[in-house]
Coordinates of C-alpha atoms in Angstrom, one line a residue:
M144 CA -7.0 -8.3 10.5
S145 CA -3.9 -6.1 10.1
D146 CA -1.0 -5.3 12.2
N147 CA -0.8 -1.7 11.1
G148 CA 2.9 -1.3 11.5
G149 CA 3.2 -0.2 15.2
P150 CA 6.7 0.4 16.6
R151 CA 7.1 -3.2 17.6
H152 CA 6.5 -4.6 14.1
Q153 CA 7.5 -2.1 11.4
A154 CA 11.1 -3.1 11.3
D155 CA 10.6 -6.8 10.8
E156 CA 7.3 -7.0 8.9
P157 CA 7.9 -5.4 5.5
T158 CA 5.3 -5.3 2.8
S159 CA 5.8 -5.7 -0.9
F160 CA 4.2 -2.5 -2.4
V161 CA 6.2 0.1 -4.3
L162 CA 5.6 3.6 -3.0
R163 CA 6.2 6.8 -4.9
P164 CA 7.0 9.9 -2.8
P165 CA 4.2 12.3 -2.4
H166 CA 4.2 15.3 -4.7
P167 CA 5.0 18.7 -2.9
Q168 CA 1.8 20.1 -4.4
P169 CA -0.5 17.3 -5.5
R170 CA -2.5 17.6 -8.6
V171 CA -6.1 18.7 -7.8
P172 CA -8.8 17.4 -10.1
H173 CA -11.5 19.8 -8.9
P174 CA -11.8 23.1 -7.0
Q175 CA -12.9 23.0 -3.3
N176 CA -10.9 19.8 -2.8
P177 CA -9.4 20.1 0.8
Y178 CA -6.2 18.6 -0.4
A179 CA -5.6 21.6 -2.6
A180 CA -4.8 24.1 0.2
P181 CA -1.1 24.6 0.2
A182 CA 0.8 26.1 3.1
A183 CA 1.3 29.8 3.1
P184 CA 4.6 30.9 1.5
G185 CA 7.5 30.8 3.9
T186 CA 5.6 28.7 6.5
P187 CA 8.2 26.5 8.2
A188 CA 7.5 22.8 8.5
A189 CA 6.4 21.7 11.9
P190 CA 9.2 19.9 13.7
P191 CA 8.6 16.2 14.3
A192 CA 7.1 15.4 17.7
P193 CA 9.4 13.5 20.1
P194 CA 8.5 9.8 20.5
A195 CA 6.2 9.1 23.3
P196 CA 7.4 6.6 25.9
A197 CA 6.0 3.1 25.3
T198 CA 3.3 2.3 27.8
P199 CA 1.1 -0.8 27.9
D200 CA -2.4 -0.3 26.4
P201 CA -5.2 -0.5 28.9
G202 CA -6.6 -4.0 28.6
T203 CA -3.3 -5.6 27.7
G204 CA -3.2 -9.1 29.1
R205 CA -6.9 -9.5 29.4
L206 CA -8.2 -13.0 28.6
I207 CA -11.3 -13.0 26.3
A208 CA -13.7 -16.0 26.4
G209 CA -11.1 -17.9 28.4
R210 CA -9.0 -18.3 25.3
Y211 CA -7.7 -15.1 23.6
R212 CA -5.0 -13.1 25.4
L213 CA -4.9 -9.4 24.3
L214 CA -1.3 -8.4 23.6
D215 CA -1.4 -4.9 22.1
K216 CA -3.6 -2.6 20.0
L217 CA -3.3 -2.6 16.3
G218 CA -5.8 0.1 15.4
H219 CA -9.3 1.4 16.0
G220 CA -12.4 2.5 14.0
G221 CA -15.8 3.9 14.5
M222 CA -17.2 0.7 16.1
G223 CA -14.3 -1.1 17.6
T224 CA -10.6 -1.6 18.5
V225 CA -8.5 -4.2 16.9
W226 CA -6.1 -6.1 19.1
R227 CA -3.2 -8.5 18.4
A228 CA -3.9 -11.5 20.6
Q229 CA -2.7 -14.9 21.4
D230 CA -5.1 -17.8 20.9
E231 CA -3.9 -19.9 23.9
T232 CA -5.9 -23.0 22.8
V233 CA -4.1 -23.5 19.5
E234 CA -1.1 -21.3 20.3
R235 CA -1.3 -18.8 17.4
E236 CA -1.5 -15.1 17.0
V237 CA -4.9 -13.7 15.9
A238 CA -6.6 -10.3 15.5
V239 CA -9.5 -9.6 17.8
K240 CA -12.0 -6.8 17.1
E241 CA -13.4 -5.4 20.3
P242 CA -16.8 -3.6 20.1
R243 CA -16.2 -0.1 21.5
L244 CA -19.2 2.3 21.5
P245 CA -20.0 5.6 23.4
D246 CA -21.6 5.0 26.8
D247 CA -24.4 7.4 26.0
L248 CA -25.3 5.7 22.7
P249 CA -29.1 4.9 22.7
E250 CA -29.9 1.2 23.2
R251 CA -31.4 0.8 19.7
E252 CA -28.2 2.1 18.0
R253 CA -26.1 0.0 20.3
A254 CA -28.0 -3.1 19.3
N255 CA -27.6 -2.2 15.6
A256 CA -23.9 -1.7 16.0
F257 CA -23.5 -5.1 17.6
E258 CA -25.7 -6.7 14.9
R259 CA -23.4 -5.1 12.3
M260 CA -20.4 -6.8 13.9
R261 CA -22.2 -10.1 13.8
R262 CA -23.1 -9.4 10.2
E263 CA -19.4 -8.7 9.4
A264 CA -18.5 -12.1 10.8
R265 CA -21.3 -13.8 8.9
A266 CA -20.4 -12.1 5.6
A267 CA -16.7 -12.8 5.8
A268 CA -17.3 -16.4 7.0
R269 CA -19.4 -17.1 3.9
L270 CA -16.4 -16.2 1.6
D271 CA -13.5 -18.4 0.7
H272 CA -11.0 -16.3 -1.1
P273 CA -7.3 -15.4 -0.3
A274 CA -8.1 -11.7 -0.5
V275 CA -10.8 -11.9 2.2
V276 CA -9.7 -12.0 5.8
T277 CA -10.6 -15.3 7.5
V278 CA -12.9 -15.2 10.5
H279 CA -12.1 -17.8 13.1
D280 CA -14.6 -17.2 15.9
V281 CA -17.2 -14.8 17.4
A282 CA -16.8 -14.6 21.2
V283 CA -19.7 -13.1 23.0
V284 CA -18.6 -11.3 26.3
D285 CA -21.3 -9.6 28.3
G286 CA -23.6 -9.6 25.3
R287 CA -21.0 -7.9 23.1
P288 CA -19.5 -9.8 20.1
W289 CA -15.7 -10.0 19.8
I290 CA -14.7 -11.0 16.2
V291 CA -11.6 -13.3 16.1
M292 CA -9.8 -13.1 12.7
E293 CA -6.6 -14.1 11.1
L294 CA -3.7 -11.7 11.8
V295 CA -2.6 -10.1 8.5
R296 CA 0.7 -8.3 9.1
G297 CA 1.1 -5.2 7.1
R298 CA -0.4 -1.8 6.6
T299 CA -3.7 -0.4 5.2
L300 CA -3.6 1.1 1.8
G301 CA -5.0 4.3 3.4
S302 CA -1.9 4.7 5.6
V303 CA 0.3 4.1 2.7
L304 CA -1.4 6.7 0.5
R305 CA -0.9 9.3 3.3
E306 CA 2.8 9.0 2.5
G307 CA 2.7 8.9 -1.3
T308 CA 1.1 7.3 -4.3
L309 CA 1.4 4.0 -6.1
D310 CA 2.6 3.5 -9.6
A311 CA 0.1 2.3 -12.2
R312 CA 1.3 -1.4 -12.2
E313 CA 1.2 -1.7 -8.4
A314 CA -2.2 0.0 -8.2
A315 CA -3.5 -2.4 -10.9
R316 CA -2.1 -5.4 -9.0
I317 CA -3.9 -4.3 -5.8
G318 CA -7.0 -3.6 -7.8
L319 CA -7.0 -7.2 -9.2
E320 CA -6.9 -8.7 -5.7
V321 CA -9.7 -6.5 -4.4
L322 CA -11.7 -7.3 -7.5
G323 CA -11.3 -11.0 -6.8
A324 CA -12.5 -10.5 -3.3
L325 CA -15.5 -8.6 -4.6
E326 CA -16.3 -11.2 -7.2
A327 CA -16.3 -13.9 -4.5
A328 CA -18.5 -11.8 -2.3
H329 CA -21.0 -11.0 -5.1
A330 CA -21.2 -14.6 -6.1
A331 CA -22.1 -15.4 -2.4
G332 CA -24.8 -12.8 -2.4
V333 CA -22.8 -10.3 -0.3
L334 CA -22.3 -6.6 -1.2
H335 CA -19.4 -5.0 0.7
R336 CA -20.6 -1.4 0.5
D337 CA -17.5 0.2 2.1
V338 CA -14.6 -0.4 -0.3
K339 CA -12.0 2.2 0.6
P340 CA -8.2 2.4 1.2
D341 CA -8.5 2.0 4.9
N342 CA -10.3 -1.4 4.4
I343 CA -7.6 -2.8 2.1
L344 CA -4.6 -4.4 3.8
L345 CA -1.2 -4.7 2.1
G346 CA 0.3 -7.8 3.7
R347 CA 3.6 -9.7 3.5
H348 CA 4.7 -11.5 0.3
G349 CA 2.4 -9.4 -1.9
R350 CA -0.9 -10.5 -0.2
I351 CA -3.8 -8.0 -0.5
V352 CA -6.8 -8.4 1.8
L353 CA -10.2 -6.7 1.8
T354 CA -11.6 -6.3 5.3
D355 CA -14.5 -4.9 7.3
F356 CA -17.7 -6.3 6.0
G357 CA -19.4 -4.5 8.9
I358 CA -22.0 -2.8 6.7
A359 CA -22.2 -5.5 4.1
R360 CA -25.6 -6.4 2.7
I361 CA -26.2 -10.1 2.7
E362 CA -28.8 -11.4 0.3
G363 CA -31.9 -12.7 2.1
D364 CA -30.8 -11.2 5.5
T365 CA -33.3 -8.7 6.8
R366 CA -32.4 -8.6 10.4
L367 CA -30.6 -5.2 10.1
T368 CA -31.9 -2.2 8.2
D369 CA -30.1 1.0 7.6
T370 CA -31.4 3.9 9.7
G371 CA -30.6 7.6 9.2
G372 CA -29.8 7.3 5.5
F373 CA -26.8 5.7 3.8
V374 CA -23.9 4.1 5.6
G375 CA -20.3 4.1 4.4
S376 CA -17.6 6.6 3.5
P377 CA -19.2 9.4 1.4
E378 CA -16.4 9.9 -1.1
Y379 CA -16.4 6.2 -2.0
I380 CA -20.2 5.7 -2.2
A381 CA -21.7 5.1 -5.6
P382 CA -24.3 7.7 -6.9
E383 CA -27.1 5.2 -6.9
R384 CA -26.7 4.7 -3.2
V385 CA -26.6 8.4 -2.6
L386 CA -30.0 8.6 -4.4
G387 CA -31.4 5.8 -2.2
R388 CA -31.6 3.3 -5.0
R389 CA -31.0 -0.4 -4.4
P390 CA -27.3 -1.1 -4.9
G391 CA -25.8 -4.0 -6.8
P392 CA -22.3 -5.3 -7.6
A393 CA -21.7 -2.3 -9.8
S394 CA -21.8 -0.1 -6.7
D395 CA -18.8 -1.9 -5.2
L396 CA -17.0 -1.6 -8.5
W397 CA -17.6 2.2 -8.5
S398 CA -15.9 2.3 -5.1
L399 CA -13.0 0.3 -6.5
G400 CA -12.7 2.9 -9.3
V401 CA -12.4 5.7 -6.7
V402 CA -9.8 3.7 -4.8
L403 CA -7.7 3.3 -7.9
Y404 CA -8.0 6.9 -8.8
A405 CA -6.9 8.0 -5.3
A406 CA -4.0 5.4 -5.3
T407 CA -2.4 6.7 -8.4
E408 CA -3.4 10.4 -8.5
G409 CA -2.8 11.1 -4.8
V410 CA -6.2 12.8 -4.3
S411 CA -9.7 11.6 -4.1
P412 CA -11.8 12.8 -7.0
F413 CA -14.9 13.5 -5.0
R414 CA -13.8 14.5 -1.5
R415 CA -14.9 18.0 -0.4
S416 CA -14.8 20.0 2.8
N417 CA -18.1 18.5 4.2
T418 CA -20.3 15.5 3.7
A419 CA -23.1 17.4 1.8
A420 CA -20.6 18.8 -0.7
T421 CA -18.9 15.4 -1.1
L422 CA -22.2 13.7 -1.9
Q423 CA -23.1 16.5 -4.4
S424 CA -19.7 15.9 -6.1
V425 CA -20.4 12.2 -6.2
L426 CA -23.7 12.9 -8.0
N427 CA -22.6 15.7 -10.3
A428 CA -18.8 16.2 -10.6
V429 CA -16.9 14.7 -13.5
P430 CA -13.3 13.9 -12.3
A431 CA -10.4 15.1 -14.4
P432 CA -9.0 12.3 -16.5
P433 CA -6.3 10.4 -14.6
S434 CA -2.8 11.6 -15.5
A435 CA -0.6 9.1 -13.5
A436 CA -2.7 6.2 -14.7
T437 CA -2.7 5.7 -18.4
G438 CA -3.7 3.1 -21.0
P439 CA -5.8 0.1 -19.6
L440 CA -5.7 1.4 -16.0
A441 CA -7.1 4.8 -17.1
E442 CA -9.7 3.1 -19.2
A443 CA -10.7 0.9 -16.1
I444 CA -10.9 4.0 -13.8
S445 CA -12.9 6.1 -16.3
G446 CA -15.3 3.2 -16.9
L447 CA -15.9 2.4 -13.3
L448 CA -16.7 6.1 -12.5
Q449 CA -19.6 6.3 -14.9
K450 CA -22.5 7.7 -13.0
D451 CA -25.0 5.2 -14.5
P452 CA -24.2 1.7 -13.1
A453 CA -25.5 0.2 -16.4
H454 CA -22.7 1.9 -18.2
R455 CA -19.9 0.6 -16.0
P456 CA -17.8 -2.3 -17.3
D457 CA -18.5 -5.6 -15.7
A458 CA -16.0 -7.5 -13.5
A459 CA -14.7 -9.5 -16.4
R460 CA -13.8 -6.4 -18.4
V461 CA -12.3 -4.7 -15.4
R462 CA -10.1 -7.8 -14.8
A463 CA -8.8 -7.8 -18.4
L464 CA -7.9 -4.1 -18.2
L465 CA -6.2 -4.5 -14.8
R466 CA -4.3 -7.5 -15.9
A467 CA -3.0 -5.5 -18.9
A468 CA -2.0 -2.6 -16.7
A469 CA -0.3 -4.9 -14.1
A470 CA 1.7 -6.8 -16.7
P471 CA 5.5 -6.3 -16.6
P472 CA 6.9 -4.0 -19.3
P473 CA 8.4 -5.5 -22.3
P474 CA 12.2 -6.0 -22.3
P475 CA 14.2 -3.0 -23.4
A476 CA 14.6 -2.7 -27.1
P477 CA 18.0 -2.6 -28.7
A478 CA 19.1 0.8 -29.9
I479 CA 17.7 1.8 -33.3
T480 CA 20.3 3.1 -35.7
Q481 CA 19.6 6.7 -36.7
A482 CA 21.7 6.7 -39.9
A483 CA 18.6 6.5 -42.1
R484 CA 17.5 9.8 -40.7
S485 CA 20.6 11.8 -41.8
A486 CA 19.0 12.8 -45.1
G487 CA 16.1 15.2 -45.5
D488 CA 15.2 18.3 -43.6
G489 CA 17.6 17.8 -40.7
G490 CA 15.0 17.2 -38.1
G491 CA 14.0 13.7 -39.2
R492 CA 10.5 14.9 -40.0
R493 CA 9.0 14.5 -43.5
S494 CA 5.7 14.1 -45.1
V495 CA 4.4 10.8 -46.3
R496 CA 1.9 9.0 -48.6
L497 CA 0.2 6.4 -46.5
G498 CA -0.6 3.8 -49.1
R499 CA -2.9 3.2 -52.0
R500 CA -6.5 4.5 -51.5
A501 CA -6.9 3.5 -47.9
G502 CA -10.3 5.0 -48.0
L503 CA -10.2 6.0 -44.3
G504 CA -11.6 9.5 -44.8
L505 CA -9.1 11.3 -42.5
G506 CA -8.5 15.0 -43.2
A507 CA -5.1 16.6 -42.6
A508 CA -4.2 19.9 -41.0
A509 CA -1.8 21.4 -38.4
V510 CA -0.2 18.9 -36.0
A511 CA 1.6 18.4 -32.8
A512 CA 5.2 17.1 -32.5
A513 CA 5.8 13.5 -33.5
V514 CA 6.0 10.8 -30.9
A515 CA 8.8 8.3 -30.2
A516 CA 8.8 5.2 -32.3
Y517 CA 8.1 1.7 -31.2
L518 CA 10.6 -1.1 -32.1
L519 CA 8.9 -3.4 -34.6
I520 CA 9.5 -7.1 -34.2
A521 CA 7.4 -10.1 -35.0
R522 CA 6.3 -13.3 -33.4
P523 CA 7.6 -15.6 -32.0
F524 CA 9.6 -12.9 -30.1
A525 CA 6.4 -10.9 -29.2
G526 CA 5.3 -13.4 -26.5
P527 CA 1.7 -14.2 -25.6
L528 CA -1.2 -12.0 -26.7
P529 CA -2.7 -9.7 -24.1
D530 CA -6.0 -10.7 -22.5
G531 CA -8.9 -9.9 -24.9
W532 CA -6.9 -10.1 -28.1
T533 CA -7.1 -12.6 -30.9
T534 CA -5.5 -13.3 -34.2
H535 CA -7.0 -13.6 -37.7
H536 CA -5.3 -15.2 -40.7
E537 CA -6.1 -13.1 -43.8
K538 CA -5.7 -15.2 -46.9
D539 CA -5.9 -12.2 -49.3
V540 CA -3.0 -10.4 -47.6
T541 CA -1.2 -13.7 -46.7
A542 CA -0.6 -12.7 -43.1
T543 CA -1.9 -13.1 -39.6
I544 CA -3.0 -10.0 -37.8
A545 CA -3.5 -9.6 -34.1
V546 CA -6.3 -7.2 -32.8
P547 CA -8.5 -6.8 -29.8
R548 CA -11.4 -9.3 -29.9
Q549 CA -14.2 -6.8 -30.2
Y550 CA -12.7 -5.0 -33.3
T551 CA -14.8 -5.2 -36.5
R552 CA -13.4 -6.4 -39.8
S553 CA -13.9 -4.6 -43.1
V554 CA -12.4 -4.8 -46.6
P555 CA -12.7 -2.3 -49.5
E556 CA -16.1 -2.5 -51.2
H557 CA -14.9 -1.8 -54.7
S558 CA -11.3 -2.9 -54.7
R559 CA -9.2 -3.5 -57.8
D560 CA -7.8 -6.9 -58.5
D561 CA -4.4 -5.7 -57.3
E562 CA -5.6 -4.1 -54.1
H563 CA -5.2 -6.3 -51.1
R564 CA -6.2 -4.7 -47.8
V565 CA -8.1 -5.6 -44.6
T566 CA -9.0 -3.2 -41.7
Y567 CA -10.1 -3.9 -38.1
T568 CA -11.8 -1.0 -36.2
D569 CA -12.7 -0.7 -32.6
P570 CA -16.5 -0.2 -31.8
S571 CA -16.1 3.5 -31.2
G572 CA -14.3 4.1 -34.6
S573 CA -11.5 5.9 -32.8
I574 CA -8.8 3.2 -33.4
W575 CA -8.2 1.2 -36.6
V576 CA -5.6 -1.4 -37.7
S577 CA -5.1 -1.8 -41.4
L578 CA -2.8 -4.2 -43.3
S579 CA -2.2 -3.9 -47.1
V580 CA 0.2 -5.7 -49.4
D581 CA 1.5 -4.8 -52.9
R582 CA 2.3 -7.9 -54.8
K583 CA 5.6 -8.1 -56.7
K584 CA 4.0 -10.2 -59.5
E585 CA 1.3 -7.5 -60.0
D586 CA 3.8 -4.6 -60.0
T587 CA 3.9 -4.1 -63.8
G588 CA 4.9 -0.5 -63.3
H589 CA 7.8 -1.3 -61.0
A590 CA 6.4 0.9 -58.2
I591 CA 7.6 -1.2 -55.3
A592 CA 10.9 0.1 -54.0
D593 CA 14.0 -2.1 -53.5
S594 CA 13.7 -2.0 -49.7
A595 CA 11.3 -1.2 -46.9
A596 CA 13.2 1.9 -46.0
A597 CA 13.4 3.0 -49.7
E598 CA 9.6 2.5 -49.9
M599 CA 9.1 4.7 -46.8
Y600 CA 11.2 7.5 -48.2
D601 CA 9.7 7.1 -51.6
D602 CA 6.3 7.7 -50.0
D603 CA 7.8 11.0 -48.6
A604 CA 9.2 12.0 -51.9
T605 CA 5.9 11.2 -53.7
Y606 CA 4.0 13.5 -51.3
K607 CA 6.6 16.3 -51.9
R608 CA 6.2 16.0 -55.6
S609 CA 2.4 15.7 -55.7
G610 CA 1.5 17.8 -52.6
S611 CA -1.3 15.4 -51.8
Y612 CA -1.9 12.3 -49.8
D613 CA -3.3 9.1 -51.3
L614 CA -5.8 8.8 -48.4
D615 CA -8.9 10.3 -49.9
M616 CA -8.1 13.5 -48.0
P617 CA -6.8 16.9 -49.0
S618 CA -3.1 17.7 -48.7
H619 CA -1.7 19.8 -46.0
P620 CA 2.0 20.8 -45.8
Q621 CA 2.0 20.9 -42.0
A622 CA 1.4 17.2 -41.5
R623 CA 4.5 15.7 -40.0
T624 CA 6.2 12.3 -40.0
R625 CA 9.0 10.7 -38.0
P626 CA 10.8 7.8 -39.7
D627 CA 12.0 5.2 -37.3
G628 CA 15.3 4.5 -39.1
D629 CA 16.5 0.9 -39.2
V630 CA 13.9 -1.6 -37.9
T631 CA 14.0 -5.4 -38.0
F632 CA 11.1 -7.7 -38.7
H633 CA 11.5 -11.5 -38.9
G634 CA 15.2 -10.8 -38.6
R635 CA 15.1 -8.8 -41.9
K636 CA 15.4 -5.1 -42.4
A637 CA 12.1 -3.1 -42.2
A638 CA 11.1 0.5 -41.7
G639 CA 8.7 2.4 -39.6
N640 CA 7.1 5.8 -39.5
T641 CA 4.9 7.9 -37.2
V642 CA 2.5 10.4 -38.8
T643 CA 0.8 13.2 -36.8
Y644 CA -1.9 15.5 -38.1
T645 CA -5.2 17.1 -37.4
T646 CA -8.4 16.1 -39.3
D647 CA -9.8 18.7 -41.7
D648 CA -13.3 18.6 -40.1
T649 CA -14.0 22.3 -39.8
D650 CA -16.6 21.8 -37.1
D651 CA -14.5 19.4 -34.9
P652 CA -10.9 19.1 -36.0
R653 CA -9.1 16.4 -34.0
P654 CA -5.5 15.4 -33.6
R655 CA -4.5 12.0 -34.9
E656 CA -1.5 9.7 -35.0
V657 CA -0.7 6.8 -37.3
R658 CA 2.1 4.2 -36.8
I659 CA 3.2 2.4 -40.0
L660 CA 5.4 -0.6 -40.5
Y661 CA 7.0 -1.2 -44.0
Y662 CA 8.3 -4.7 -44.7
K663 CA 9.4 -6.3 -47.9
S664 CA 9.1 -10.1 -47.9
T665 CA 11.5 -12.6 -49.5
D666 CA 9.1 -12.8 -52.5
G667 CA 9.4 -9.0 -53.0
D668 CA 5.9 -8.2 -51.8
M669 CA 5.6 -4.9 -49.9
Y670 CA 3.6 -5.0 -46.6
K671 CA 2.3 -2.0 -44.8
L672 CA 0.6 -2.2 -41.4
S673 CA -0.9 1.0 -40.2
V674 CA -2.5 1.7 -36.8
A675 CA -4.3 5.0 -36.4
Y676 CA -5.7 6.5 -33.2
P677 CA -6.4 9.9 -31.5
G678 CA -3.4 12.1 -31.1
A679 CA -4.5 13.5 -27.8
G680 CA -6.9 12.5 -25.0
D681 CA -7.8 9.4 -23.1
F682 CA -7.6 7.1 -26.1
T683 CA -4.0 8.1 -27.1
A684 CA -2.3 5.8 -24.6
R685 CA -4.7 3.0 -25.5
G686 CA -4.1 3.6 -29.3
R687 CA -0.3 3.4 -28.8
E688 CA -0.7 0.2 -26.8
V689 CA -2.8 -1.3 -29.7
A690 CA -0.1 -0.1 -32.1
R691 CA 2.6 -1.7 -30.1
E692 CA 0.9 -5.1 -29.8
A693 CA -0.4 -5.2 -33.4
L694 CA 3.0 -4.3 -34.8
A695 CA 4.8 -6.8 -32.6
N696 CA 2.4 -9.7 -33.3
L697 CA 2.1 -9.3 -37.1
D698 CA 3.1 -12.6 -38.8
V699 CA 3.6 -12.6 -42.6
D700 CA 3.4 -15.8 -44.6
E701 CA 6.8 -16.4 -46.1
W702 CA 7.2 -19.1 -48.8

């Protein structure tokens, strides 16, 4: 159990989390959220209270079961008080949870509370995982069970989030450890049923611990049944539990999703002013998409908060997403020379032809501003592939392309002999990765430019002359491009471009982005790798991530 950073321990017991300061006015995903109420204009901040003189806690020095000497209180909850204690038999410090219940509590409820404490000990003792607190002993004193646990020095995630929020990488790291504890529990037939920030400890040396299995459900254990409805913290309870349905591992994963949302956004997505309203929001409210969490972490949170447990990702998928979100950022890229952008319209934005008959059926219309370019380099400098990715060697385009494992491969159905192209598309159809090559030996019309940059600008010039894209889509003068300037690939000069536009679907026009790499091989073949994805919304960050990894891990066969 945790030492929650009392005055005697904060100074010399640091934890390893990285905390962002709280926002003056936190973002509120829904109305009626109690966190939304700002102070009245001009209201002065309350002065800090003077420190109270230190006095020994009542009970300090008491010896429990002839072995555990109580030293000081660490914290308290609904059913007990946690003490720091000295195990005088083996001379080590431990955490001891004392059962504390109201004196007027009916005997049946008192018996249930004590049984829950015994259940907490049994559930935790069944698990062998570094992210689960170790239970050493259960000492029965006057018929009341005192749980003796390892002492984890640190703070609860709940106390940390009252001071600020975590960045996405740190939240993902914590989520990975909690997920590991839940996987161990589920494998042992234990549902935690109360995953929340106050039950997650941030210990020393980066250790994360999931605690408080007091309301856990143990498979095959029927000695304790819930009375008076559900148990647990309403804003973290999965919808199926609110509806009285039998919970499963997906219910604990839902709670983890709420924790990750609160850890990064600074507000709980479902908390309201009272329990009934909170439960209604759990059942019916759709949280605003995360803003501080992007990419894989946003995908994990959005997936875990699906109302139907059958639609939530399983633990393996969540682990892959959290690993991607927790991975350190790539090393800073060297500065990209901007000289190649000096010509043109002065703003570095031009129009572009995206290749020969890509057959992707994307209309063009008005667009938003172009995004910043990625540095394009190739393996072996790219490093290992992200989890869930794989490579495919494509003989026709003489290159190896890297894509997420679930992407579907396709090639043009009625291609010409000189058309070499392969495309991989994600299951939703929102993101695609396409690689084409124009062969020097087949270039009888001398259409291939002398360099990658010249090919890129020639595409721009071709569009300006013809007024149409070669993408089986109507032209639109407001589509914008942003050339990347000088880019290297395999140590040779290359070129890159970002195209932004809106589809010409009159019923549902959608913003899109396309990242393109141009590379001319030593044989004179011109390669074009294009990655397209939504230009706004939840999938934009994921699309840019796919573009970055696909561009960085492309490998061209050089002879």
